[in-house]
Short mmCIF file of C-alpha atoms in Angstrom, two decimals:
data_model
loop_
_atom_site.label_atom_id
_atom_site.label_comp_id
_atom_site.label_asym_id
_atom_site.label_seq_id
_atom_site.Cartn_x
_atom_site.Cartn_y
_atom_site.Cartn_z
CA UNK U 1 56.84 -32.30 -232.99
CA UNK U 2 54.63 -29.43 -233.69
CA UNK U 3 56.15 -25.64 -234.17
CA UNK U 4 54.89 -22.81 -232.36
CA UNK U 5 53.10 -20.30 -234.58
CA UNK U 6 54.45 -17.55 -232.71
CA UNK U 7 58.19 -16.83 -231.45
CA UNK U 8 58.73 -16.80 -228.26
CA UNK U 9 61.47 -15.10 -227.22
CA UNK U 10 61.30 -15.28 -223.54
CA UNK U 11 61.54 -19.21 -223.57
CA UNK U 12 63.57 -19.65 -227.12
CA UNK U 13 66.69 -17.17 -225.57
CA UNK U 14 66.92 -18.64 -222.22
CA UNK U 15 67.33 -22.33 -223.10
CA UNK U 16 70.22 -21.28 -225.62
CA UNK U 17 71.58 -19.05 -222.99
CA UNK U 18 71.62 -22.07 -220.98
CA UNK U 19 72.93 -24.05 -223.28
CA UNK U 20 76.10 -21.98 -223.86
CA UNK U 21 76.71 -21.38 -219.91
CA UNK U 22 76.49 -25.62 -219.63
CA UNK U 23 79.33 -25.95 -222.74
CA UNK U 24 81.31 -23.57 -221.42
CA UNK U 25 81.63 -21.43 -224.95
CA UNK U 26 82.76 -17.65 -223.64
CA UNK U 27 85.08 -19.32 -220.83
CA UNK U 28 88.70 -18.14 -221.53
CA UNK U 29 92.25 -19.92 -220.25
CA UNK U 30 95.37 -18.92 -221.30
CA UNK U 31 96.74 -21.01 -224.67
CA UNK U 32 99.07 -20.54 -227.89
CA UNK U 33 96.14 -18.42 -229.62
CA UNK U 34 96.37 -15.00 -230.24
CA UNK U 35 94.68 -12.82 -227.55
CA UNK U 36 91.38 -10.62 -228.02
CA UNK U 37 90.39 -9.13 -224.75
CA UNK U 38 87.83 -6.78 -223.93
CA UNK U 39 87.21 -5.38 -220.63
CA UNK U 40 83.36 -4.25 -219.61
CA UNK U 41 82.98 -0.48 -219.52
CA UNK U 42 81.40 -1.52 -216.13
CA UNK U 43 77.86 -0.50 -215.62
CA UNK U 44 77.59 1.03 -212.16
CA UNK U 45 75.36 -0.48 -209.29
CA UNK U 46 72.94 2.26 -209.49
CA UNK U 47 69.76 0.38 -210.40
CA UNK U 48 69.50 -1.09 -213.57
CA UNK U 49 70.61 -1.29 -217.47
CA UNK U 50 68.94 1.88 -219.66
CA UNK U 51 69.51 1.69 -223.65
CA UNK U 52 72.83 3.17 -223.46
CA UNK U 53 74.10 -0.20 -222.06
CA UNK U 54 72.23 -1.85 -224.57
CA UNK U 55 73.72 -0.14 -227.51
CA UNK U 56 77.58 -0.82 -225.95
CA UNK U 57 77.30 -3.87 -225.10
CA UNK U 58 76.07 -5.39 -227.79
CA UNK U 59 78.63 -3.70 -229.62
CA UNK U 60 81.21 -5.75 -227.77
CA UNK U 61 79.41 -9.02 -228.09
CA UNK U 62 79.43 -8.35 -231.38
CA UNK U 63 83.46 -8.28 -231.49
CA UNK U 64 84.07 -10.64 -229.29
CA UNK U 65 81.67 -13.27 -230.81
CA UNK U 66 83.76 -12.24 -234.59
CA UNK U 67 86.91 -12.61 -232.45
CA UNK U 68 85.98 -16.22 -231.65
CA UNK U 69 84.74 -17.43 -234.54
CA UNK U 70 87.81 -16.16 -236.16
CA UNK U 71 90.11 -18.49 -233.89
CA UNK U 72 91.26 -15.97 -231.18
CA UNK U 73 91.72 -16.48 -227.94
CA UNK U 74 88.66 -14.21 -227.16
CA UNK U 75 87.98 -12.78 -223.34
CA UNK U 76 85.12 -10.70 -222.54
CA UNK U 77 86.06 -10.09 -219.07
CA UNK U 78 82.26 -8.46 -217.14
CA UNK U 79 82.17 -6.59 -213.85
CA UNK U 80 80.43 -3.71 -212.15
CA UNK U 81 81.62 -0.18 -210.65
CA UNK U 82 81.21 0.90 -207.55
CA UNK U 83 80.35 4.40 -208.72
CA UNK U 84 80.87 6.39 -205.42
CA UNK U 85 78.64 9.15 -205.88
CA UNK U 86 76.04 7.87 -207.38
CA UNK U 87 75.87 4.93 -205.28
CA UNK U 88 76.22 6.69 -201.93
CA UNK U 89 73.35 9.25 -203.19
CA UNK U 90 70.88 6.35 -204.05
CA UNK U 91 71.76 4.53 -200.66
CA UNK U 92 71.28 8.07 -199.16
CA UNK U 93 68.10 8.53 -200.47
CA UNK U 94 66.76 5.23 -199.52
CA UNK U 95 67.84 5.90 -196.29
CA UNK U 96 65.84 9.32 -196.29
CA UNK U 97 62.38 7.51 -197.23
CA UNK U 98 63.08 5.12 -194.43
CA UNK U 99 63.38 8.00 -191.94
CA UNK U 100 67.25 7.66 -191.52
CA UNK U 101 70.34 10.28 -191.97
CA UNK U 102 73.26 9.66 -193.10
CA UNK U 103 74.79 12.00 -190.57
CA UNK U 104 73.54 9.92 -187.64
CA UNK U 105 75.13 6.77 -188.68
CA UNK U 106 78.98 6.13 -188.17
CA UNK U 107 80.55 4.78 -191.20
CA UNK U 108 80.55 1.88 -190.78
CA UNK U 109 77.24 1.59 -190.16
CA UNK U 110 76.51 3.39 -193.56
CA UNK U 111 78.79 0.92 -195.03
CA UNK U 112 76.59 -1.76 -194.13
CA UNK U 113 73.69 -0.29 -196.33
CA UNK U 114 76.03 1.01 -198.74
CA UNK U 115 77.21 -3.05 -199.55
CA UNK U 116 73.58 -4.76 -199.05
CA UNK U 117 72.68 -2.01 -201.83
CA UNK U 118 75.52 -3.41 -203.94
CA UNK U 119 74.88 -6.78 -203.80
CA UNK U 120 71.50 -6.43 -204.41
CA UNK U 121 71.60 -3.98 -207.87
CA UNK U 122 75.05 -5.34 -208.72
CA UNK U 123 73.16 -8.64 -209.29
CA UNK U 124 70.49 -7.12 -210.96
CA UNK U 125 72.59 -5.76 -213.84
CA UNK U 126 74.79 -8.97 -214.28
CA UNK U 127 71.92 -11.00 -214.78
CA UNK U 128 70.49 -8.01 -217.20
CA UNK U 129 73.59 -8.62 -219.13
CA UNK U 130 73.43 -12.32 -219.08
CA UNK U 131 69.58 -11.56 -220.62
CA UNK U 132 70.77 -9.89 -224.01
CA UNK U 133 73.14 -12.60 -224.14
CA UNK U 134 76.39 -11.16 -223.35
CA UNK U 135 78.91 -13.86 -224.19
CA UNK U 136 81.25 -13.04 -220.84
CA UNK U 137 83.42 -15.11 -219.53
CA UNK U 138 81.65 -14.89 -215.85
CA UNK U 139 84.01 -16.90 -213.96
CA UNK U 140 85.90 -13.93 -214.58
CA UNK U 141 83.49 -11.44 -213.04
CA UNK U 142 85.11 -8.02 -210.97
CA UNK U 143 83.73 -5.83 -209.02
CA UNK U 144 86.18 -2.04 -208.29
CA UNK U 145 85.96 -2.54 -204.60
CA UNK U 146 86.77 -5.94 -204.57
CA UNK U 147 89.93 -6.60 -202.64
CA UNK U 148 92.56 -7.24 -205.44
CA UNK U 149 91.11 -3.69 -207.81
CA UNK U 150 90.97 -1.91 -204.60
CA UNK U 151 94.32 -2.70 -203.71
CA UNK U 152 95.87 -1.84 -207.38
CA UNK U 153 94.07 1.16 -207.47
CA UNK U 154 95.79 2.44 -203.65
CA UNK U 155 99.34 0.93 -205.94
CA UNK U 156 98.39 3.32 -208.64
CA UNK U 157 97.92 6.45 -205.99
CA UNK U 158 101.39 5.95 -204.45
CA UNK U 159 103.27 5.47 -207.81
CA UNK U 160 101.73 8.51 -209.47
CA UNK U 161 102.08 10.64 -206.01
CA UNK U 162 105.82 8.93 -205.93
CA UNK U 163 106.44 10.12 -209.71
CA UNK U 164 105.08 13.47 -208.67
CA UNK U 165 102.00 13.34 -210.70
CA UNK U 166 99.52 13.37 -207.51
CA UNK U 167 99.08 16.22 -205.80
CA UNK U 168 97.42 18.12 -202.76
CA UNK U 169 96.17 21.55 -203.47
CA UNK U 170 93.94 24.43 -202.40
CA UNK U 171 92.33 25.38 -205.47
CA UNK U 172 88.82 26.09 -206.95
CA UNK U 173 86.49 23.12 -207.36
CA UNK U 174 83.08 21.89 -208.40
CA UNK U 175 80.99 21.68 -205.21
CA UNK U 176 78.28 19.23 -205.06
CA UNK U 177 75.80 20.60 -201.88
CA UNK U 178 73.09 17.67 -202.54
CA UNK U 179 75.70 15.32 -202.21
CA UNK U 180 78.31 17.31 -200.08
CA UNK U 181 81.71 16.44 -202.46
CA UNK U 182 83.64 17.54 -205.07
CA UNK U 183 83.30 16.51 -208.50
CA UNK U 184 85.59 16.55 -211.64
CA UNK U 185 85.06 19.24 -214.73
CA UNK U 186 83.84 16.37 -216.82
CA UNK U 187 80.54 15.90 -214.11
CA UNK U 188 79.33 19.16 -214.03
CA UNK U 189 76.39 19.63 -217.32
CA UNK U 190 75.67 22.88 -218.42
CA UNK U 191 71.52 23.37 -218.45
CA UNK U 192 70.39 26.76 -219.79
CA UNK U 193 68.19 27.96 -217.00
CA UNK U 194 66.16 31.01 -217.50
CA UNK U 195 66.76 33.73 -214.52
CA UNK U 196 67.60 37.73 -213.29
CA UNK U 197 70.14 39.94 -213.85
CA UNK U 198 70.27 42.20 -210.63
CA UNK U 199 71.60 45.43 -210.73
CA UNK U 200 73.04 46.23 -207.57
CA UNK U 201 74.48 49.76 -206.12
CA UNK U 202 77.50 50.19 -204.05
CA UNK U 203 77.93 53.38 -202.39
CA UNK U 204 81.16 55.07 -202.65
CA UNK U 205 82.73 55.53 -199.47
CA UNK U 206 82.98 59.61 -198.57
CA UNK U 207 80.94 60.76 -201.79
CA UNK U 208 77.02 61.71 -201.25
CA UNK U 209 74.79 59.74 -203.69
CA UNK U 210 77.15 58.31 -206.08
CA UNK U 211 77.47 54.41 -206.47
CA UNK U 212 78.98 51.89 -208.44
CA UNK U 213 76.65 49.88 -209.88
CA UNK U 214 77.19 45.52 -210.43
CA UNK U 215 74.91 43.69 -212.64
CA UNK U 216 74.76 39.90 -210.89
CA UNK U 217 72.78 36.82 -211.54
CA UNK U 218 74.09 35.80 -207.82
CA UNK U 219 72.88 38.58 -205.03
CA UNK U 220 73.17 36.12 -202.05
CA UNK U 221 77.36 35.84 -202.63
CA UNK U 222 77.84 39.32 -202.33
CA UNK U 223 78.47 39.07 -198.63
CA UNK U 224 81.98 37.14 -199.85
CA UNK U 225 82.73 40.42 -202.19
CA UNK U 226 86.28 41.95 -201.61
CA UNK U 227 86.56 43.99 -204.10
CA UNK U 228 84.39 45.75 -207.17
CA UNK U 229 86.51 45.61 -210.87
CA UNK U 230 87.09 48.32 -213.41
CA UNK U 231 88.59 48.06 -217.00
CA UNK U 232 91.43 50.81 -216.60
CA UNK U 233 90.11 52.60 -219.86
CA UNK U 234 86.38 52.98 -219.07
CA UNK U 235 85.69 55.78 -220.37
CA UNK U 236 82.33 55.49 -217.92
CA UNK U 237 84.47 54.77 -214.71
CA UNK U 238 87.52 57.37 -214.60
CA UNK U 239 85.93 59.09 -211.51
CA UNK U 240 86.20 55.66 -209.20
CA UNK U 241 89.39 54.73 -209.71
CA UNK U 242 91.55 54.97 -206.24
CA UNK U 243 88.23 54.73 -204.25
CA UNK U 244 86.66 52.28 -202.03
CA UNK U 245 82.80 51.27 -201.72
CA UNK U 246 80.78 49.20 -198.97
CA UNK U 247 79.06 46.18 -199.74
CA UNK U 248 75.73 46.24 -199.37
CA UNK U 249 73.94 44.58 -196.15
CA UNK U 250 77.28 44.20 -194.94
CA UNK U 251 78.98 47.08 -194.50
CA UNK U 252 82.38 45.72 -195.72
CA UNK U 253 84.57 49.02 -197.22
CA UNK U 254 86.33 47.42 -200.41
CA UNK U 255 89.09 48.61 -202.96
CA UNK U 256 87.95 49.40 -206.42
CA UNK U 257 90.49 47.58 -208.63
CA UNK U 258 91.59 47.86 -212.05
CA UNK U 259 91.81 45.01 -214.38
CA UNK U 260 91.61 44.55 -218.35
CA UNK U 261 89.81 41.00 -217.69
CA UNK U 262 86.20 43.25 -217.28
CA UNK U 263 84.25 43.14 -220.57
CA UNK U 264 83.94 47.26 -222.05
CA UNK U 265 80.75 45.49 -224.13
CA UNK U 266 78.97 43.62 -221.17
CA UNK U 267 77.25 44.80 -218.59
CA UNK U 268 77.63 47.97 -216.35
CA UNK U 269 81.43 48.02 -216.38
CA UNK U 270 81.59 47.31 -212.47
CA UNK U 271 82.27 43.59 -211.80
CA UNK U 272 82.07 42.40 -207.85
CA UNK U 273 84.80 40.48 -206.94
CA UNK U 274 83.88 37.36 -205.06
CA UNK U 275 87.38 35.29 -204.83
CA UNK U 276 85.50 32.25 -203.29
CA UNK U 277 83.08 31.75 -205.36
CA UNK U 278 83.99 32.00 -208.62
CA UNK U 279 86.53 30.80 -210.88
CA UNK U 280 87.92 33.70 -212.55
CA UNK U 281 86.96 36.23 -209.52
CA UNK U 282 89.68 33.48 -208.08
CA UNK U 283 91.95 34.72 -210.78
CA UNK U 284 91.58 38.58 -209.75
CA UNK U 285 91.45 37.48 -206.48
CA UNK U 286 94.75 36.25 -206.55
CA UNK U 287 96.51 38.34 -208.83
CA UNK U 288 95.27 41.77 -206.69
CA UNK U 289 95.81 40.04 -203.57
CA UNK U 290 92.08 40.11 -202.33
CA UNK U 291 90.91 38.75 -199.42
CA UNK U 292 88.85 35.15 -199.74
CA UNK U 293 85.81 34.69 -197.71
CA UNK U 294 83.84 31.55 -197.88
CA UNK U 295 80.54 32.48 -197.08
CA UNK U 296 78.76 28.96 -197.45
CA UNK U 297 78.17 25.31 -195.50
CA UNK U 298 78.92 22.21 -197.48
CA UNK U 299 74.88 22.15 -197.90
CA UNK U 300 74.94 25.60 -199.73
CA UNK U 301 73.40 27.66 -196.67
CA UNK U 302 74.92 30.85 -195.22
CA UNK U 303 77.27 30.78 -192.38
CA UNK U 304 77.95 32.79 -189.92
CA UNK U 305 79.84 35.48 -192.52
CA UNK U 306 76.14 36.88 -193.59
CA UNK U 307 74.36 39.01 -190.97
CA UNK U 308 71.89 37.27 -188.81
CA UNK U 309 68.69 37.12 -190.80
CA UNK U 310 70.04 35.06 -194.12
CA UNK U 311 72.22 32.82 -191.89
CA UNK U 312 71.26 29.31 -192.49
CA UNK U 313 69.15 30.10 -195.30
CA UNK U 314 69.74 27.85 -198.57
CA UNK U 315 71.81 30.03 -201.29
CA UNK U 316 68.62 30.42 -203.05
CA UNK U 317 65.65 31.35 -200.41
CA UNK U 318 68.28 33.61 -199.15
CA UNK U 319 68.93 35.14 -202.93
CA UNK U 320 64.92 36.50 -202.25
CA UNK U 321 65.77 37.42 -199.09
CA UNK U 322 68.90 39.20 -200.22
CA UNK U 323 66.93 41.24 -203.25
CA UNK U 324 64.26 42.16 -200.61
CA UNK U 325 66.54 43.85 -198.44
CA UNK U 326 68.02 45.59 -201.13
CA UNK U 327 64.56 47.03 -202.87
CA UNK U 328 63.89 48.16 -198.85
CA UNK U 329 67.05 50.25 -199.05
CA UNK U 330 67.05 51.59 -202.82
CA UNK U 331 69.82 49.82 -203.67
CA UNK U 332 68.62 47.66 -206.26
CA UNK U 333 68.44 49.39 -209.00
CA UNK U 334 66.71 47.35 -211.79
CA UNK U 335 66.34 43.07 -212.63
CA UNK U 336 66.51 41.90 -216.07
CA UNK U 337 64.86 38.56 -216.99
CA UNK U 338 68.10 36.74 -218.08
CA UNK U 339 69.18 33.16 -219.39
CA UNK U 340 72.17 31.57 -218.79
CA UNK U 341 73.89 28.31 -218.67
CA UNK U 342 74.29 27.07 -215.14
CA UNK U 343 76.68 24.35 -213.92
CA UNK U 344 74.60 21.05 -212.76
CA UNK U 345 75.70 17.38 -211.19
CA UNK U 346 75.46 14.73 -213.32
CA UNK U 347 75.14 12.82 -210.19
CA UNK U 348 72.41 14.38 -208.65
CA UNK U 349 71.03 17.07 -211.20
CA UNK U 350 71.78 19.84 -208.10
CA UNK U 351 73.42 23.38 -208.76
CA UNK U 352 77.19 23.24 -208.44
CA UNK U 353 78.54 26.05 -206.23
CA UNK U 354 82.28 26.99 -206.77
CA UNK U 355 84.23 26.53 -203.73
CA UNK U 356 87.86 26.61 -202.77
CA UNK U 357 88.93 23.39 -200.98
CA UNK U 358 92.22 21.66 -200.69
CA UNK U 359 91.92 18.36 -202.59
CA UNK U 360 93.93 15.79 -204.31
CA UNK U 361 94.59 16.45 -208.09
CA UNK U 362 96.06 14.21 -210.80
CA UNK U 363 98.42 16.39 -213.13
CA UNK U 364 96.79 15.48 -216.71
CA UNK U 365 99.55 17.28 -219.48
CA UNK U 366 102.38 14.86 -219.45
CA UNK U 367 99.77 11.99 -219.43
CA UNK U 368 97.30 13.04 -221.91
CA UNK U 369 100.60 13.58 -224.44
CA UNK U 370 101.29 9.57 -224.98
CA UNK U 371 97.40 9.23 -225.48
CA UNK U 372 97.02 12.51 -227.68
CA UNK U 373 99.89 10.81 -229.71
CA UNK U 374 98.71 7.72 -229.77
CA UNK U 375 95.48 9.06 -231.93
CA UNK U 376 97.26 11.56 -233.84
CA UNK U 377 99.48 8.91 -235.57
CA UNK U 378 96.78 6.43 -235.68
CA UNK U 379 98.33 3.60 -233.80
CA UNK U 380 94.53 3.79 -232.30
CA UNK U 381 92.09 4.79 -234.53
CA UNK U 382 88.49 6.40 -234.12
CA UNK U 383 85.67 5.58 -236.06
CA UNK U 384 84.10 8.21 -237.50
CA UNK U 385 87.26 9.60 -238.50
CA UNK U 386 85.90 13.11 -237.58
CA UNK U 387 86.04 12.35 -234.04
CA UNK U 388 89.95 12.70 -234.21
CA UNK U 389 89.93 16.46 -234.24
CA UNK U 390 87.65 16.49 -231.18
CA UNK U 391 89.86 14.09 -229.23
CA UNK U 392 92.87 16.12 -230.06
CA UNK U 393 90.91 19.35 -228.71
CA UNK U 394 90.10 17.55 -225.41
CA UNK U 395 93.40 16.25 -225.11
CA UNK U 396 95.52 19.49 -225.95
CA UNK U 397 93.05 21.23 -223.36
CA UNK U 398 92.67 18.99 -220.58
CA UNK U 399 92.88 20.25 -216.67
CA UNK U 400 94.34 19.02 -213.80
CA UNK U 401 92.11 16.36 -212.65
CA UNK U 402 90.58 16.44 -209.07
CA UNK U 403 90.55 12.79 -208.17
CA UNK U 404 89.45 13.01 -204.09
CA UNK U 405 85.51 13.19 -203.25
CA UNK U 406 84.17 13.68 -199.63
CA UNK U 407 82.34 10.43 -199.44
CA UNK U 408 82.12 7.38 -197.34
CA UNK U 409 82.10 4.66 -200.05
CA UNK U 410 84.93 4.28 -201.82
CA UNK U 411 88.50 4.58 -201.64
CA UNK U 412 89.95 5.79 -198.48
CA UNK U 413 93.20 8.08 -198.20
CA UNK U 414 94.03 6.87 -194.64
CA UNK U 415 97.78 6.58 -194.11
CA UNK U 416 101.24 7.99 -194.91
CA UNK U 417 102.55 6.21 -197.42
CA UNK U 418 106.37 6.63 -198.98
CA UNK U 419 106.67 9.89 -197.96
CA UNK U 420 102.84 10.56 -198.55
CA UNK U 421 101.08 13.58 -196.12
CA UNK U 422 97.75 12.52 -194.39
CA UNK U 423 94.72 12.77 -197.02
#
């Protein structure tokens, strides 16, 4: 029998591989051993592995394989995620290139795509895994939306909403326009973009040629302002307090407020209010009883709330639009190049654009304490030790979680359900 002079590892891997599938070595049944289960991060059915899947799962093989030959009962149990928006934007964009829209199809009819997609690039990555020689146990194989997850995780809704942990509520979230759904805190990624500072002038209503003056990196969202801001002790801004301005290109006559949240050291000292669409002009907007106007589509374009010309325009070809009109009427009164860190979808890489919605929220303090303590008193323990101070941090900080998404694959909140309002 002669040797080959060169390894090949195509040919050498797969007939072991084989070899262990035929014997049966990473199948798992219950027995008097001592239990060492690990259950797959799943990969999601997005396409294929990338070296971040490399890295964990040979981690795991590595355990598990040191679990067995130490004499546990070791269970690798494999599977694949669903991943609803990252799934339903790759099926959308397939269907794009083939000259489809989503909106023309009925759901069910997207649904059809949506699983063909699934079966063919949840395949894909299970056999990727089976490749570096993940030692699963694939009789046990899962998939999220398979009928007996899908139906634990509906279980899971109604106990939570029963114990009074779920709930619906009309709050500020993380819009996704490309993909036309909310997403959670942890989603959005922070890019430093370079951009403007525009320095806007609002008249002040009964006084000849005096303004307030904003500094904005947003120009288009000033048609939802309600208010401008003042810090009470500006020393800059005693002569506006009690008076009203109108919002540019609009016409809208507005309070000027006084709050202690504007910054003395940034900026012109005049902060336009614009309860909508931003998080802590939310805050103000609430706490001074403003007005909230919503001035966008789900796709990011101006409705009906802007005048005429920017209406249907996307937020940023009607941001130009917006600064033109203003130059035209001497009431811009400077831009500043300007970077900043702007808010992007993991999902799809597209701006997020703060937007109040009612959605469906998981309360997170009572059930980040059991984990938080379960860290802190090392009954789990992280490796590098360091990491312990940064879990605490995310776990003594952590927000109410929005858990509902405006998309077609995935879980559905259809019925009432002990007590449960429509979702």
């Amino acid at each position: 029998m002669s040797i080959p002079t060169k390894y090949n590892p195509k040919e050498i891997e797969s007939k072991w591989y084989d070899f262990w599938m035929q014997n049966k070595y990473f199948k798992s049944e219950v027995n008097d051993k001592k239990p060492y289960t690990i259950v797959i991060p799943p990969p999601n059915v997005t396409g294929v592995l990338h070296m971040g899947h490399m890295l964990n799962n040979t981690l795991q093989d590595v355990l598990i394989r040191r679990a067995r030959m130490m004499g546990f009962n070791a269970c690798w149990v494999p599977g694949t995620d669903h991943a609803s928006i990252a799934t339903e934007a790759k099926v959308v964009d397939k269907l794009q290139k083939e000259g489809i829209n989503k909106e023309d199809l009925s759901r069910e009819e997207f649904m059809v795509h949506a699983w063909d997609w699934t079966h063919k690039h949840g395949g894909i990555i299970l056999e990727q895994l089976k490749k570096l020689g993940c030692s699963c146990d694939w009789d046990r194989t899962e998939f999220t939306l398979n009928p007996k997850l899908s139906n634990a995780v509906i279980g899971s809704f109604v106990d939570l909403y029963n114990k009074g942990y779920i709930y619906k509520g009309h709050r500020m979230v993380n819009w996704d326009p490309q993909a036309k759904t909310t997403i959670s805190d942890e989603e959005v990624i922070f890019v430093e973009k370079p951009g403007k500072l525009y320095y806007i002038k609002y008249k002040v209503v009964g006084e000849e040629n005096t303004f307030a003056t904003v500094a904005t990196t947003r120009p288009e969202t000033l048609f939802g302002d309600t208010a401008v801001c003042i810090h009470p002790e500006d020393p800059r801004h005693q002569n506006l307090k009690g008076k009203k301005v109108e919002v540019p290109l609009i016409g809208r006559i507005v309070s000027i407020i006084e709050d202690t949240y504007v910054d003395l050291e940034m900026g012109t000292g005049c902060l336009k209010v614009t309860p909508s669409h931003d998080v802590n002009d939310k805050d103000l907007g609430e706490k001074h009883q403003l007005d909230f106007i919503d001035i966008f589509h789900p796709d990011a374009t101006l409705n009906d709330i802007a005048p005429e010309e920017f209406r249907g325009k996307d937020r940023f070809v009607a941001r130009k639009l917006v600064v033109k009109a203003l130059e035209e009427q001497g009431l811009l009164e400077k831009v500043e190049d300007h970077t900043h860190k702007v808010g992007t979808s993991e999902r799809t890489g597209c701006i997020i654009e703060p937007r109040i919605s009612d959605q469906w929220f998981l309360k997170m303090k009572d059930l980040a304490k059991p984990a938080l303590d379960a860290v802190m008193e090392d009954k789990i323990k992280l490796f590098p030790k360091k990491f312990k101070n940064t879990y605490k941090h995310w776990m003594e900080n952590v927000y109410d979680w929005n858990i509902s998404r405006q998309l077609w694959w995935g879980e559905e909140i259809l019925q009432v359900k002990s007590g449960m309002p429509l979702g």
